Amino acid sequence: MTHDHDLVLRPTPAQITAALNPPPGRNGGDLVVETLAGLGATTVFGLPGQHALGMFDALRRSSLRYIGLRVENNAGFAADAYGRVTGEAAPLLLSTGPGALTSLAALQEAAAASAPVLAISSQVPVAGLGGARKGYLHELPDQSASFRGVVKSVHTVRSQSQIPSAIAAAWKSALTAPHGPVWVEIPQDVLLAPAALPVVTAMDATPDDLVPRPELTALAADLLSRAVRPAVIAGGGVVRSDASGKLRLLAEKLNAPVVTTFGGKGAFPWNHPLSLQSWLEDRHMTDFLEDADVLLVVGSGLGELSSNYHTFAPRGRVIQIEADLGKLESNHPAVGIHADARTALQALLETTQERRDESAPERVRELLAKVAARIDGQNLTLEQNVLSAVRRSLPAGSPSFWDMTILAYWAWSAFDAQGPNLMHSAQGAGGLGYGFPAALGAAAADPTRPVLAVSGDGGALYSIAELATAKQYDLPVTWLVIDDGGYGILREYMTDAFGEPTATELHRPDYVALSESFGVTATHTTPETLQQDLTRALSTPGPSVVVLPAVLRMFAPTHLD
């Protein structure tokens, strides 16, 4: 008897000849880029460094496209966005020590947002591994320890024969739900040594499916079918698993209102009769969700932002579908279903009973009217007009990337993404500097559509060097910089808490003149001309910058009441 696991793919005569006669001039770095190409990678991001030169030298002998940024953290943000918009693992090539460590904040954001980033770093020579203090340049006692608490998995290579398997294992880890960043490190001498091994060809690193347990989906289906006031919270897991269509079908079958989290923007149509949009930082919404007798939470851990700063206290039964086992029931008791959103929603579609409820759309309209009345009573016309101008100027199907700035906080709640996987921000980890380099990564993934980045003047200074990257690769990114003279949201927080701000005011450059010095077209705008200026910039090939001097305010929080 022959079993499937006994089958071995036999090499062709041509493959045997190629294996016995590998091309000359290869090193360990070639094994890295050959493995990446064999796994299906087409684009890599990064920044060269002395220990990593073997990898970068190998790039010129490969078919991979290299996008080089000016700061490792920004390269990580670009890879993060590439992974989010393509659903592919995004290779990030880094050097040892300072170069590697500079990427940590970006990898934390990728971990929080479940973005599949494949970080490959050099290491000190093999003799320095394991804590041996040789005094090598960039030496750390244990470089991987700095990443182990951030990434999904860590893979340390000690010989060239380990390179293909380690990278394939990391690739599979990055793309197995929940997606996330992974770390591979390869010693300098392993990368530089001549390679006598055969050229790496196709690699199999197919991610594992994460399917729900049928007895749990049966219980969930029964609860939802018999619910009187069901509701749904749709998180980023719905977007990442490409399950927005299934979510819509299930919501319509159950007549269940749906609110999307800030990480799940676009998972449900904004103007659908059952859409609660994204007003999670509003007490009216919190009350509405608390009143649900059955609450389905899909692809969200109900963390701080999604729970209105942990003031949300559900009174009904909670069903939570979550691919990250650590987030399952981490904040509220639930029927916890450890599964990818897509497979779990399909199971519920097949097993729930249609539920008639003509009152659901009216309850949605009433709730949104209460939210609108609260906002309208705060004299925030400027902020609403600016956000509306951004929405009207952004072409359908174009993605946007938002830094941690007041307009982004508005966008989390009030911006219509007009589809899944089109609006992204750094709200996972909350670090500054995400918007512009992330937009560059998205533009590298698809240069046929313009991309919008939004930053404040404080966050813009984190990534201003990447104007050189945008110009060098002629990437179609329009960067909107809201210049309010400082860290605007921190200014508000400190004034509210202490009566006056400290350390929030900034001396900043002339962003238009600075952009033009890079050869990037730039313009000053006003709230009245913003839509016109943004529309023009987004329709012009290549990079551009639009600077809006304006002091925006946040709407009042409700979690402090």
XYZ file of C-alpha atoms in Angstrom:
561
model
C 0.000 0.000 0.000
C 1.183 3.501 -0.852
C 0.300 6.325 1.484
C 0.147 10.000 0.468
C 2.994 10.795 2.814
C 5.148 8.223 1.027
C 4.918 10.082 -2.292
C 8.069 11.949 -3.273
C 8.259 14.429 -6.128
C 11.049 13.221 -8.378
C 13.296 15.855 -9.943
C 13.399 16.208 -13.699
C 16.661 15.668 -15.597
C 16.961 19.434 -16.039
C 16.562 19.965 -12.291
C 19.205 17.338 -11.578
C 21.631 19.009 -13.975
C 20.978 22.435 -12.406
C 21.463 21.029 -8.907
C 24.775 19.424 -9.819
C 26.026 22.558 -11.550
C 24.955 25.618 -9.531
C 25.969 28.951 -11.064
C 29.227 30.463 -9.772
C 29.512 33.651 -7.751
C 26.686 32.926 -5.309
C 26.817 33.403 -1.529
C 24.515 32.856 1.421
C 22.601 35.964 0.490
C 21.611 34.318 -2.783
C 19.962 31.515 -0.828
C 17.890 34.180 0.945
C 16.649 35.922 -2.195
C 16.187 32.628 -4.084
C 14.015 31.334 -1.234
C 11.943 34.507 -1.172
C 11.396 34.333 -4.929
C 10.515 30.646 -4.657
C 7.903 31.489 -2.045
C 6.312 34.011 -4.381
C 7.784 37.302 -3.170
C 8.225 40.003 -5.794
C 9.107 43.084 -3.718
C 11.355 43.566 -0.697
C 11.831 46.581 1.571
C 14.784 47.479 3.700
C 17.976 49.339 4.413
C 21.508 47.971 3.895
C 24.105 47.644 6.616
C 27.616 46.219 6.874
C 26.622 42.804 8.196
C 23.752 42.441 5.704
C 25.693 43.232 2.531
C 25.615 39.607 1.422
C 21.824 39.801 1.081
C 21.890 43.127 -0.709
C 24.594 42.025 -3.134
C 22.440 39.005 -3.993
C 19.483 41.256 -4.870
C 21.181 42.365 -8.101
C 21.326 38.711 -9.200
C 17.623 38.170 -8.493
C 14.293 39.169 -9.993
C 13.146 40.803 -6.739
C 12.298 44.496 -6.760
C 13.921 46.433 -3.940
C 12.346 49.513 -2.325
C 14.907 51.162 -0.061
C 13.774 53.562 2.636
C 15.876 55.936 4.710
C 15.037 54.716 8.223
C 14.509 51.097 9.265
C 11.334 51.893 11.190
C 9.856 53.488 8.085
C 10.886 50.475 6.016
C 8.962 48.358 8.500
C 5.881 50.556 8.121
C 6.130 50.271 4.331
C 6.357 46.476 4.546
C 3.432 46.471 6.999
C 1.216 48.320 4.494
C 2.345 46.122 1.608
C 1.339 43.071 3.636
C -2.012 44.589 4.614
C -3.090 45.535 1.086
C -1.804 42.417 -0.700
C -2.364 39.766 1.962
C 1.153 38.511 1.141
C 4.156 38.244 3.414
C 6.241 41.396 2.940
C 10.012 40.829 3.188
C 11.947 43.411 5.218
C 15.770 43.219 4.994
C 17.698 44.719 7.906
C 21.168 44.840 9.375
C 22.405 43.828 12.814
C 22.041 45.703 16.110
C 20.998 49.351 15.667
C 19.415 48.711 12.269
C 17.421 45.792 13.570
C 16.371 47.531 16.768
C 15.219 50.647 14.908
C 12.501 48.509 13.286
C 10.942 47.433 16.585
C 8.165 50.047 16.731
C 7.067 49.156 13.200
C 7.036 45.465 14.032
C 4.936 46.201 17.131
C 2.376 47.931 14.907
C 2.439 44.984 12.491
C 1.845 42.625 15.402
C -1.033 44.695 16.781
C -2.633 44.979 13.325
C -1.838 41.383 12.252
C 0.206 42.494 9.228
C 2.353 39.731 7.679
C 5.889 41.178 7.707
C 8.832 38.823 7.154
C 11.800 40.584 8.764
C 15.180 39.109 7.835
C 18.145 40.544 9.688
C 21.835 39.848 9.666
C 23.621 38.822 12.852
C 27.156 38.900 14.171
C 29.312 36.006 12.930
C 28.439 32.523 14.205
C 31.255 32.642 16.754
C 29.451 35.494 18.534
C 26.082 33.752 18.897
C 24.863 32.422 22.214
C 26.132 35.340 24.277
C 29.827 34.904 23.469
C 31.207 38.443 23.936
C 33.575 38.801 20.965
C 33.229 42.567 20.631
C 31.870 42.474 17.114
C 30.416 45.633 15.603
C 26.649 45.849 16.404
C 26.955 42.953 18.883
C 24.108 42.270 21.315
C 24.151 39.518 23.959
C 20.935 38.120 22.458
C 19.536 40.082 19.527
C 16.545 37.790 19.075
C 15.446 38.421 22.679
C 14.586 41.990 21.708
C 12.065 40.688 19.181
C 10.669 37.601 20.867
C 7.999 39.542 22.774
C 6.920 41.449 19.656
C 6.797 39.051 16.698
C 4.923 35.778 16.168
C 8.010 33.602 15.778
C 11.815 33.867 15.828
C 14.122 31.816 13.592
C 17.919 31.870 14.035
C 20.057 30.411 11.230
C 23.528 28.980 11.867
C 24.431 27.472 8.485
C 23.560 27.995 4.832
C 21.613 24.732 4.603
C 19.200 26.115 7.220
C 18.337 29.281 5.272
C 15.575 27.970 2.953
C 13.793 26.010 5.677
C 13.988 28.823 8.230
C 12.610 31.414 5.804
C 9.865 29.037 4.636
C 8.853 28.328 8.244
C 8.758 32.062 8.980
C 6.731 32.739 5.817
C 4.173 30.125 6.861
C 4.021 31.564 10.372
C 3.444 35.110 9.057
C 0.532 34.000 6.852
C -1.163 31.565 9.234
C -4.121 33.235 10.958
C -3.696 35.441 12.831
C -1.247 37.064 10.432
C 1.700 38.855 11.958
C 5.370 39.791 11.758
C 8.102 37.171 12.092
C 11.840 37.406 12.630
C 14.711 35.570 10.895
C 18.347 36.340 11.687
C 21.371 35.081 9.747
C 25.026 35.581 10.775
C 27.217 37.790 8.612
C 29.703 35.042 7.771
C 26.888 32.691 6.698
C 25.586 35.358 4.317
C 29.016 36.110 2.845
C 30.389 32.585 2.457
C 30.376 31.135 -1.095
C 27.331 28.957 -1.710
C 27.855 25.522 -3.210
C 24.241 24.481 -2.592
C 21.830 24.174 -5.536
C 19.681 27.122 -6.510
C 16.543 27.225 -4.367
C 13.423 26.633 -6.462
C 9.740 26.492 -5.500
C 9.110 26.258 -1.763
C 5.972 24.972 -0.051
C 4.949 27.131 2.894
C 1.168 26.928 2.626
C -0.398 28.376 5.794
C -2.618 26.176 7.911
C -6.372 26.730 7.886
C -7.932 27.740 11.191
C -11.408 26.247 11.122
C -14.061 26.505 13.866
C -15.258 23.641 15.988
C -18.692 22.628 14.650
C -20.331 22.222 18.063
C -19.457 25.841 18.868
C -20.775 27.268 15.607
C -23.943 25.208 16.100
C -24.439 26.785 19.526
C -23.689 30.247 18.158
C -26.106 29.767 15.267
C -28.874 28.745 17.665
C -28.293 31.759 19.906
C -28.288 34.160 16.960
C -31.352 32.610 15.347
C -33.400 32.981 18.557
C -32.079 36.439 19.501
C -34.469 39.348 20.005
C -31.925 42.174 19.674
C -28.775 40.760 18.026
C -25.885 43.031 17.069
C -22.460 42.541 15.476
C -19.053 44.096 16.139
C -16.840 43.533 13.084
C -13.096 43.908 13.589
C -9.973 43.798 11.472
C -10.095 40.018 11.261
C -13.055 40.330 8.878
C -10.997 42.506 6.532
C -7.841 40.373 6.734
C -9.715 37.168 5.940
C -11.615 38.788 3.048
C -14.902 37.961 4.774
C -16.823 41.225 4.390
C -19.187 39.670 1.848
C -20.046 36.815 4.193
C -20.529 39.265 7.059
C -23.033 41.249 5.027
C -24.997 38.137 4.073
C -25.138 36.985 7.697
C -26.186 40.408 9.010
C -28.981 40.602 6.440
C -30.090 37.055 7.227
C -30.288 37.891 10.937
C -31.389 41.524 10.559
C -28.556 42.376 12.950
C -27.053 45.896 13.114
C -23.280 45.978 12.534
C -20.645 48.369 13.893
C -17.068 48.161 12.632
C -14.046 48.719 14.833
C -11.371 51.211 13.822
C -9.228 48.331 12.583
C -12.202 46.877 10.735
C -13.074 49.972 8.704
C -14.884 49.014 5.517
C -15.813 45.535 6.711
C -19.494 46.498 6.348
C -21.037 49.034 3.918
C -21.157 52.462 5.565
C -24.642 53.431 4.316
C -26.293 50.002 4.630
C -29.630 50.121 6.535
C -28.056 47.919 9.219
C -24.802 49.880 9.453
C -23.967 51.464 12.810
C -20.837 52.811 11.104
C -17.843 53.132 13.488
C -18.911 55.364 16.367
C -17.428 53.185 19.105
C -16.212 56.142 21.199
C -19.786 57.264 21.807
C -21.907 56.391 24.823
C -25.055 56.063 22.705
C -23.311 53.306 20.742
C -21.970 51.673 23.891
C -25.480 51.603 25.376
C -26.910 50.147 22.154
C -24.358 47.301 22.122
C -24.819 46.633 25.831
C -28.554 46.232 25.206
C -28.046 43.440 22.634
C -29.264 40.123 23.980
C -26.797 38.315 21.664
C -23.654 40.119 20.512
C -21.509 38.581 17.775
C -17.912 39.851 17.855
C -15.941 38.854 14.754
C -12.208 39.403 14.400
C -11.796 41.744 17.372
C -10.387 41.344 20.860
C -12.632 44.161 22.204
C -9.603 46.068 23.375
C -9.371 49.593 24.753
C -10.571 51.529 21.708
C -13.196 48.995 20.624
C -14.749 48.971 24.096
C -14.947 52.757 24.558
C -11.957 52.560 26.890
C -13.230 49.471 28.699
C -16.511 51.102 29.748
C -18.460 48.601 27.617
C -20.179 45.981 29.791
C -22.379 43.627 27.738
C -25.515 42.343 29.441
C -26.403 39.665 26.879
C -24.615 36.601 25.554
C -21.388 37.291 23.671
C -20.127 35.150 20.802
C -16.530 35.901 19.921
C -14.823 34.657 16.757
C -11.096 35.348 16.984
C -8.024 33.873 15.260
C -5.654 35.086 17.993
C -6.078 32.633 20.843
C -4.629 35.126 23.340
C -7.475 37.570 22.609
C -10.254 35.020 22.927
C -12.412 35.942 25.953
C -9.562 38.145 27.191
C -11.972 40.993 28.060
C -15.442 39.441 28.325
C -16.823 35.927 28.902
C -18.125 34.546 25.615
C -18.848 31.552 23.467
C -15.260 31.672 22.257
C -14.675 30.332 18.757
C -10.992 30.078 17.852
C -11.143 30.401 14.074
C -10.474 32.542 11.055
C -13.360 34.943 10.474
C -14.059 33.691 6.959
C -14.483 30.014 7.823
C -16.502 30.787 10.954
C -18.867 33.191 9.167
C -19.411 30.614 6.433
C -20.360 28.040 9.065
C -22.837 30.479 10.624
C -24.311 31.313 7.217
C -25.002 27.642 6.665
C -26.541 26.966 10.085
C -28.433 30.094 11.233
C -32.147 30.526 10.635
C -33.444 33.620 8.891
C -34.634 36.140 11.437
C -37.298 38.715 10.557
C -37.089 42.075 12.320
C -38.393 45.161 10.553
C -37.487 47.337 13.549
C -33.706 46.917 13.153
C -33.167 49.612 10.475
C -35.244 52.084 12.467
C -33.225 51.421 15.627
C -30.070 52.031 13.595
C -31.416 55.353 12.278
C -32.364 56.468 15.778
C -28.947 55.598 17.156
C -27.060 57.420 14.391
C -29.326 60.454 14.855
C -28.391 60.588 18.546
C -24.690 60.414 17.673
C -25.049 63.172 15.066
C -26.920 65.400 17.505
C -24.164 64.983 20.096
C -21.458 65.935 17.577
C -23.488 68.800 16.119
C -23.825 70.329 19.564
C -20.066 70.808 19.940
C -19.354 73.457 17.258
C -17.041 71.221 15.219
C -17.963 72.374 11.734
C -14.331 72.925 10.693
C -13.344 69.377 11.556
C -16.349 67.864 9.791
C -15.757 69.978 6.693
C -12.077 69.035 6.508
C -12.869 65.321 6.805
C -15.612 65.624 4.182
C -13.197 67.375 1.817
C -10.718 64.525 2.200
C -13.415 61.948 1.472
C -14.690 63.766 -1.613
C -11.203 64.207 -3.048
C -10.074 60.585 -2.583
C -10.926 58.475 -5.654
C -13.016 55.334 -5.175
C -10.762 52.337 -4.632
C -7.785 54.391 -3.455
C -6.363 53.447 -0.053
C -5.553 55.908 2.703
C -3.032 55.671 5.544
C -3.423 57.763 8.671
C -0.882 58.747 11.277
C -1.732 59.317 14.939
C -3.218 62.786 14.512
C -6.517 64.484 15.372
C -7.966 64.156 11.872
C -7.202 60.417 11.991
C -9.037 60.110 15.295
C -12.022 61.711 13.589
C -11.621 59.348 10.653
C -11.723 56.278 12.876
C -15.289 57.134 13.813
C -16.585 59.314 10.974
C -14.803 58.382 7.721
C -16.460 56.159 5.123
C -13.697 53.850 3.901
C -15.919 52.865 0.933
C -14.790 49.269 1.022
C -12.680 46.771 2.946
C -8.891 47.070 3.125
C -8.880 50.718 1.998
C -8.352 52.639 5.250
C -5.434 51.880 7.555
C -3.928 53.612 10.555
C -1.457 53.039 13.361
C -4.202 52.539 15.952
C -2.947 49.018 16.678
C 0.172 50.082 18.579
C -0.377 53.853 18.432
C 3.071 55.004 17.341
C 3.836 58.180 15.402
C 5.208 58.261 11.877
C 3.139 55.492 10.264
C 1.090 57.303 7.617
C 3.568 58.378 4.926
C 5.954 55.374 4.788
C 2.965 53.021 4.952
C 1.414 54.816 1.988
C 4.682 54.323 0.101
C 4.454 50.583 0.746
C 0.890 50.486 -0.563
C 1.888 52.462 -3.655
C 4.710 50.001 -4.295
C 2.144 47.200 -4.170
C -0.137 48.900 -6.701
C 1.241 51.988 -8.471
C -1.831 52.229 -10.735
C -3.946 54.043 -8.134
C -3.115 57.124 -6.067
C -2.596 56.672 -2.330
C -3.316 59.218 0.403
C -1.256 59.690 3.562
C -2.439 61.921 6.422
C -0.132 63.180 9.189
C 0.118 65.949 11.712
C 3.173 68.168 11.682
C 4.652 66.298 14.646
C 4.225 62.877 13.051
C 5.437 64.199 9.700
C 8.878 64.897 11.148
C 9.243 61.184 11.938
C 9.187 60.284 8.245
C 10.199 63.437 6.373
C 13.304 61.670 5.020
C 11.055 59.357 3.026
C 10.274 62.194 0.624
C 13.544 61.060 -0.948
C 12.161 57.528 -1.266
C 8.912 58.773 -2.776
C 10.829 60.784 -5.380
C 13.417 58.107 -6.115
C 10.777 55.486 -6.953
C 8.228 58.002 -8.283
C 5.497 56.579 -6.049
C 1.967 58.052 -6.459
C 1.449 59.173 -2.862
C -0.170 62.449 -1.848
C 0.793 63.444 1.692
C -1.622 65.706 3.573
C 0.133 67.367 6.513
C -2.096 69.088 9.087
C 0.158 71.773 10.586
C -1.099 72.926 13.978
C 2.264 73.820 15.477
C 2.725 70.852 17.775
C 1.434 67.561 19.063
C -2.219 68.584 18.795
C -3.934 65.705 20.543
C -1.429 65.739 23.411
C -1.986 69.481 23.712
C -5.714 68.766 24.184
C -5.143 65.929 26.629
C -2.779 67.954 28.804
C -4.955 71.061 28.753
C -7.990 69.009 29.797
C -6.086 67.159 32.510
C -3.715 69.808 33.881
C -5.021 73.163 32.658
C -2.125 73.819 30.290
C 0.148 71.796 27.983
C 3.854 71.054 28.398
C 6.344 69.840 25.756
C 3.731 69.863 22.999
C 4.787 72.935 20.980
C 7.166 72.446 18.059
C 9.444 74.478 15.852
C 8.912 72.997 12.437
C 10.155 73.605 8.910
C 8.395 75.137 5.941
C 6.960 71.852 4.704
C 6.290 73.179 1.210
C 9.833 74.490 0.743
C 11.302 71.349 2.289
C 9.257 69.090 0.007
C 10.270 71.081 -3.040
C 13.924 70.688 -2.046
C 13.419 66.945 -2.560
C 11.900 67.625 -5.976
C 8.395 66.842 -4.711
C 5.528 69.132 -5.725
C 3.934 70.814 -2.719
C 1.291 73.413 -1.956
C -0.230 75.295 0.963
C -4.002 74.928 1.214
C -6.902 76.186 3.313
C -10.026 74.425 4.603
C -11.966 76.131 1.803
C -9.595 75.002 -0.983
C -8.592 71.639 0.490
C -10.848 69.508 -1.695
C -9.684 71.225 -4.868
C -5.998 71.044 -3.941
C -6.154 67.426 -2.804
C -8.060 66.376 -5.899
C -5.427 67.994 -8.115
C -2.557 66.412 -6.173
C -4.104 62.936 -6.215
C -4.678 63.134 -9.967
C -1.090 64.203 -10.715
C 1.443 61.367 -11.294
C 4.182 60.877 -8.723
C 4.477 62.110 -5.127
C 3.041 65.367 -3.817
C 2.526 67.173 -0.526
C -0.419 69.327 0.583
C 0.027 71.355 3.782
C -3.035 72.553 5.700
C -2.314 75.018 8.532
C -5.228 74.421 10.919
C -5.900 73.741 14.583
C -8.469 70.965 14.816
C -10.322 69.787 17.909
C -11.555 66.382 18.950
C -15.175 65.699 19.773
C -15.800 65.274 23.485
C -15.134 61.813 24.892
C -17.903 59.867 26.602
C -15.877 57.326 28.560
C -15.059 59.949 31.226
C -18.706 60.722 32.004
